[in-house]
Short mmCIF file of C-alpha atoms in Angstrom, two decimals:
data_model
loop_
_atom_site.label_atom_id
_atom_site.label_comp_id
_atom_site.label_asym_id
_atom_site.label_seq_id
_atom_site.Cartn_x
_atom_site.Cartn_y
_atom_site.Cartn_z
CA UNK L 1 114.07 97.33 -62.59
CA UNK L 2 114.57 100.89 -61.40
CA UNK L 3 114.36 103.71 -63.78
CA UNK L 4 116.74 106.67 -63.38
CA UNK L 5 117.23 110.02 -65.49
CA UNK L 6 120.86 110.69 -66.55
CA UNK L 7 122.29 113.98 -66.41
CA UNK L 8 122.97 116.58 -69.02
CA UNK L 9 124.74 115.97 -71.19
CA UNK L 10 123.23 112.23 -71.58
CA UNK L 11 126.31 110.47 -72.89
CA UNK L 12 129.16 108.31 -71.57
CA UNK L 13 131.82 110.80 -70.30
CA UNK L 14 129.40 112.92 -68.46
CA UNK L 15 127.62 109.74 -66.83
CA UNK L 16 130.64 107.94 -66.16
CA UNK L 17 132.62 110.93 -64.76
CA UNK L 18 129.51 111.29 -62.27
CA UNK L 19 129.45 107.91 -61.51
CA UNK L 20 133.24 107.07 -60.95
CA UNK L 21 134.57 110.45 -60.04
CA UNK L 22 131.87 112.02 -58.46
CA UNK L 23 131.23 115.01 -60.28
CA UNK L 24 130.76 115.86 -63.92
CA UNK L 25 130.78 119.52 -64.20
CA UNK L 26 131.96 121.22 -67.66
CA UNK L 27 131.35 118.15 -69.85
CA UNK L 28 128.90 119.33 -72.16
CA UNK L 29 129.28 116.77 -74.83
CA UNK L 30 131.30 113.57 -76.01
CA UNK L 31 133.15 115.99 -78.15
CA UNK L 32 133.49 119.70 -77.55
CA UNK L 33 135.45 122.76 -78.55
CA UNK L 34 137.45 123.93 -75.30
CA UNK L 35 137.86 127.71 -75.49
CA UNK L 36 140.87 127.72 -72.68
CA UNK L 37 142.64 125.10 -74.15
CA UNK L 38 141.59 126.08 -77.75
CA UNK L 39 141.22 122.55 -79.42
CA UNK L 40 138.46 120.07 -79.74
CA UNK L 41 138.15 117.72 -76.65
CA UNK L 42 137.28 114.15 -77.37
CA UNK L 43 136.22 112.01 -74.56
CA UNK L 44 137.34 108.54 -75.65
CA UNK L 45 140.91 110.05 -76.95
CA UNK L 46 143.55 108.92 -74.30
CA UNK L 47 145.09 112.23 -73.82
CA UNK L 48 141.72 113.92 -73.22
CA UNK L 49 140.28 111.26 -71.09
CA UNK L 50 143.24 111.70 -68.70
CA UNK L 51 142.81 115.54 -68.91
CA UNK L 52 139.08 115.29 -67.76
CA UNK L 53 140.05 112.44 -64.87
CA UNK L 54 142.53 114.98 -63.68
CA UNK L 55 140.43 117.71 -63.38
CA UNK L 56 137.48 115.90 -61.92
CA UNK L 57 139.28 113.37 -59.67
CA UNK L 58 139.14 114.05 -55.91
CA UNK L 59 141.15 110.90 -55.22
CA UNK L 60 138.23 109.38 -53.57
CA UNK L 61 136.19 107.99 -56.41
CA UNK L 62 134.00 104.99 -56.58
CA UNK L 63 136.91 102.50 -56.91
CA UNK L 64 139.15 104.20 -54.70
CA UNK L 65 139.26 101.76 -51.82
CA UNK L 66 141.15 98.90 -53.38
CA UNK L 67 138.98 98.75 -56.24
CA UNK L 68 139.27 97.39 -59.87
CA UNK L 69 138.70 99.19 -62.89
CA UNK L 70 138.22 97.23 -66.26
CA UNK L 71 137.32 98.47 -69.92
CA UNK L 72 136.10 101.81 -68.58
CA UNK L 73 136.45 105.23 -69.70
CA UNK L 74 137.71 106.72 -66.30
CA UNK L 75 139.18 104.57 -63.44
CA UNK L 76 137.31 105.77 -60.71
CA UNK L 77 140.50 106.30 -58.77
CA UNK L 78 141.37 102.38 -58.51
CA UNK L 79 144.48 101.47 -57.76
CA UNK L 80 144.17 98.66 -60.11
CA UNK L 81 143.25 99.56 -63.67
CA UNK L 82 143.05 97.56 -66.73
CA UNK L 83 141.88 98.43 -70.59
CA UNK L 84 140.87 101.85 -69.02
CA UNK L 85 141.36 104.72 -71.61
CA UNK L 86 142.08 107.56 -69.08
CA UNK L 87 144.82 105.13 -67.57
CA UNK L 88 146.43 104.68 -70.66
CA UNK L 89 148.37 108.09 -70.54
CA UNK L 90 148.34 107.89 -66.63
CA UNK L 91 148.82 104.45 -65.84
CA UNK L 92 147.64 103.07 -62.70
CA UNK L 93 149.19 100.02 -60.99
CA UNK L 94 147.49 97.02 -62.82
CA UNK L 95 147.78 92.97 -62.29
CA UNK L 96 148.03 92.69 -65.69
CA UNK L 97 150.48 89.64 -65.59
CA UNK L 98 147.69 87.45 -64.18
CA UNK L 99 145.46 87.99 -67.15
CA UNK L 100 147.84 87.00 -69.90
CA UNK L 101 146.79 83.57 -68.73
CA UNK L 102 143.79 83.93 -70.83
CA UNK L 103 145.51 83.68 -73.70
CA UNK L 104 147.91 80.92 -72.29
CA UNK L 105 144.88 78.59 -72.98
CA UNK L 106 144.51 77.57 -76.67
CA UNK L 107 140.75 77.20 -76.28
CA UNK L 108 140.32 80.92 -75.13
CA UNK L 109 142.32 81.82 -78.27
CA UNK L 110 140.56 79.63 -80.53
CA UNK L 111 137.06 80.76 -79.19
CA UNK L 112 137.93 84.57 -79.29
CA UNK L 113 139.12 84.17 -82.74
CA UNK L 114 135.95 82.19 -83.99
CA UNK L 115 133.61 84.98 -82.24
CA UNK L 116 135.31 87.74 -83.90
CA UNK L 117 135.06 86.19 -87.31
CA UNK L 118 131.40 85.32 -86.43
CA UNK L 119 130.74 88.75 -85.56
CA UNK L 120 132.01 90.24 -88.72
CA UNK L 121 129.98 87.92 -90.94
CA UNK L 122 126.78 88.67 -88.65
CA UNK L 123 127.56 92.40 -89.43
CA UNK L 124 128.08 92.15 -93.32
CA UNK L 125 124.69 89.98 -93.38
CA UNK L 126 122.96 92.66 -91.05
CA UNK L 127 123.92 95.63 -92.86
CA UNK L 128 123.28 93.91 -96.26
CA UNK L 129 119.71 92.98 -95.42
CA UNK L 130 119.17 96.65 -94.05
CA UNK L 131 119.86 97.91 -97.73
CA UNK L 132 118.07 95.26 -99.19
CA UNK L 133 114.77 96.00 -97.05
CA UNK L 134 115.58 99.81 -97.34
CA UNK L 135 115.14 100.23 -93.34
CA UNK L 136 115.42 103.75 -92.24
CA UNK L 137 116.94 105.52 -90.42
CA UNK L 138 120.24 104.04 -91.39
CA UNK L 139 124.07 104.98 -91.30
CA UNK L 140 126.93 103.76 -93.61
CA UNK L 141 128.08 100.43 -91.88
CA UNK L 142 130.75 99.14 -94.18
CA UNK L 143 134.41 100.09 -94.45
CA UNK L 144 136.53 99.53 -91.21
CA UNK L 145 133.18 98.98 -89.01
CA UNK L 146 132.63 95.43 -89.25
CA UNK L 147 136.11 95.09 -87.52
CA UNK L 148 135.31 97.72 -84.92
CA UNK L 149 132.12 95.96 -84.24
CA UNK L 150 133.77 92.32 -83.80
CA UNK L 151 136.33 94.18 -81.65
CA UNK L 152 133.59 95.52 -78.95
CA UNK L 153 131.03 92.60 -79.51
CA UNK L 154 133.68 89.75 -79.12
CA UNK L 155 136.93 90.39 -77.86
CA UNK L 156 136.37 93.46 -75.68
CA UNK L 157 133.49 91.53 -74.05
CA UNK L 158 135.49 88.31 -73.52
CA UNK L 159 138.29 90.19 -71.94
CA UNK L 160 135.93 92.05 -69.64
CA UNK L 161 134.03 89.02 -68.49
CA UNK L 162 137.25 87.17 -68.04
CA UNK L 163 139.05 89.75 -66.01
CA UNK L 164 136.01 90.64 -63.72
CA UNK L 165 135.68 86.86 -63.05
CA UNK L 166 139.39 86.72 -62.00
CA UNK L 167 138.72 89.77 -59.75
CA UNK L 168 135.74 88.10 -58.03
CA UNK L 169 137.77 84.98 -57.40
CA UNK L 170 140.55 87.17 -55.91
CA UNK L 171 137.91 89.02 -53.76
CA UNK L 172 138.46 92.51 -54.83
CA UNK L 173 136.22 94.74 -52.94
CA UNK L 174 134.60 96.86 -55.91
CA UNK L 175 134.97 96.42 -59.42
CA UNK L 176 133.49 98.29 -62.41
CA UNK L 177 133.52 97.14 -65.94
CA UNK L 178 131.79 98.67 -69.04
CA UNK L 179 130.39 96.16 -71.93
CA UNK L 180 130.19 98.71 -74.90
CA UNK L 181 129.04 96.44 -77.31
CA UNK L 182 125.28 97.18 -77.24
CA UNK L 183 126.26 100.96 -77.07
CA UNK L 184 128.42 100.16 -80.37
CA UNK L 185 126.11 98.30 -82.30
CA UNK L 186 123.17 100.42 -81.28
CA UNK L 187 124.41 103.62 -82.65
CA UNK L 188 124.68 101.67 -86.26
CA UNK L 189 122.06 99.21 -86.32
CA UNK L 190 119.04 101.04 -84.11
CA UNK L 191 118.54 100.35 -80.57
CA UNK L 192 115.99 97.49 -80.99
CA UNK L 193 116.67 95.67 -84.23
CA UNK L 194 117.32 92.09 -84.63
CA UNK L 195 121.31 92.19 -84.72
CA UNK L 196 121.19 94.81 -81.65
CA UNK L 197 119.10 92.52 -79.33
CA UNK L 198 121.56 89.53 -80.32
CA UNK L 199 124.30 91.62 -78.49
CA UNK L 200 122.07 92.31 -75.49
CA UNK L 201 121.37 88.65 -75.30
CA UNK L 202 125.17 87.63 -75.31
CA UNK L 203 125.81 90.32 -72.82
CA UNK L 204 123.12 88.80 -70.48
CA UNK L 205 124.47 85.48 -70.84
CA UNK L 206 127.96 86.61 -69.74
CA UNK L 207 126.43 88.60 -66.88
CA UNK L 208 124.88 85.28 -65.79
CA UNK L 209 128.48 83.57 -65.98
CA UNK L 210 129.69 86.43 -63.94
CA UNK L 211 126.79 85.73 -61.38
CA UNK L 212 127.78 82.17 -61.20
CA UNK L 213 131.34 82.96 -60.34
CA UNK L 214 130.18 85.35 -57.63
CA UNK L 215 128.37 82.52 -56.07
CA UNK L 216 131.71 80.84 -55.66
CA UNK L 217 134.08 83.78 -54.74
CA UNK L 218 135.60 83.89 -51.16
CA UNK L 219 133.17 86.95 -50.26
CA UNK L 220 129.67 88.09 -50.97
CA UNK L 221 129.00 90.54 -54.04
CA UNK L 222 126.16 92.41 -55.15
CA UNK L 223 125.82 92.80 -58.88
CA UNK L 224 124.43 96.02 -60.18
CA UNK L 225 123.60 96.09 -63.94
CA UNK L 226 123.54 99.93 -65.04
CA UNK L 227 122.69 101.73 -68.23
CA UNK L 228 125.23 104.42 -67.86
CA UNK L 229 123.73 106.96 -70.20
CA UNK L 230 120.64 107.76 -72.41
CA UNK L 231 120.03 104.20 -73.77
CA UNK L 232 117.71 101.84 -72.03
#
């Protein structure tokens, strides 16, 4: 384990821009009012993410040399980008057809649905117990949030693991993916509460799956697990 200090501002768009694009100048927060544009910029809004990427990209990002971006905020100038927010408005070439095979297998579909429903139930139970025990600080966790949580902790996590595993078996030179599940749950539950740590264990298991795939890949890989901003 190697500690590192994230830059200011200590949040995803500034950190990922620095890591993937090489510079993060003028990204003061996740949301900020841009005086020149006369509007609020929101980092995870596709139009704004694309604008940030355009203004910061030099064409020589971390993944420019035939790399692959999977489920990130920015593409890192990867020629192959999938589930990347900045590439929704400015789509890069992607080998998307190969990943539809994930849903061609009934087991994968059934497993993902089961995980999705289970995570909704876990969230409802955890949020109810938080109210019963009067744990503070706490935020509101009902409404649409259980669905959003399940999407990050099961659906997106499964897709990220599957697509990266496919990239490893294809021998892609460099791959960057973001597991946002812990970030999403930690913001609502707290960084070290029981249901949050369960999400960390799930991510740890998926990293283990990728390590086993990498051992069978046609070329050697070095796995780096990085906390991309101000959480540990």
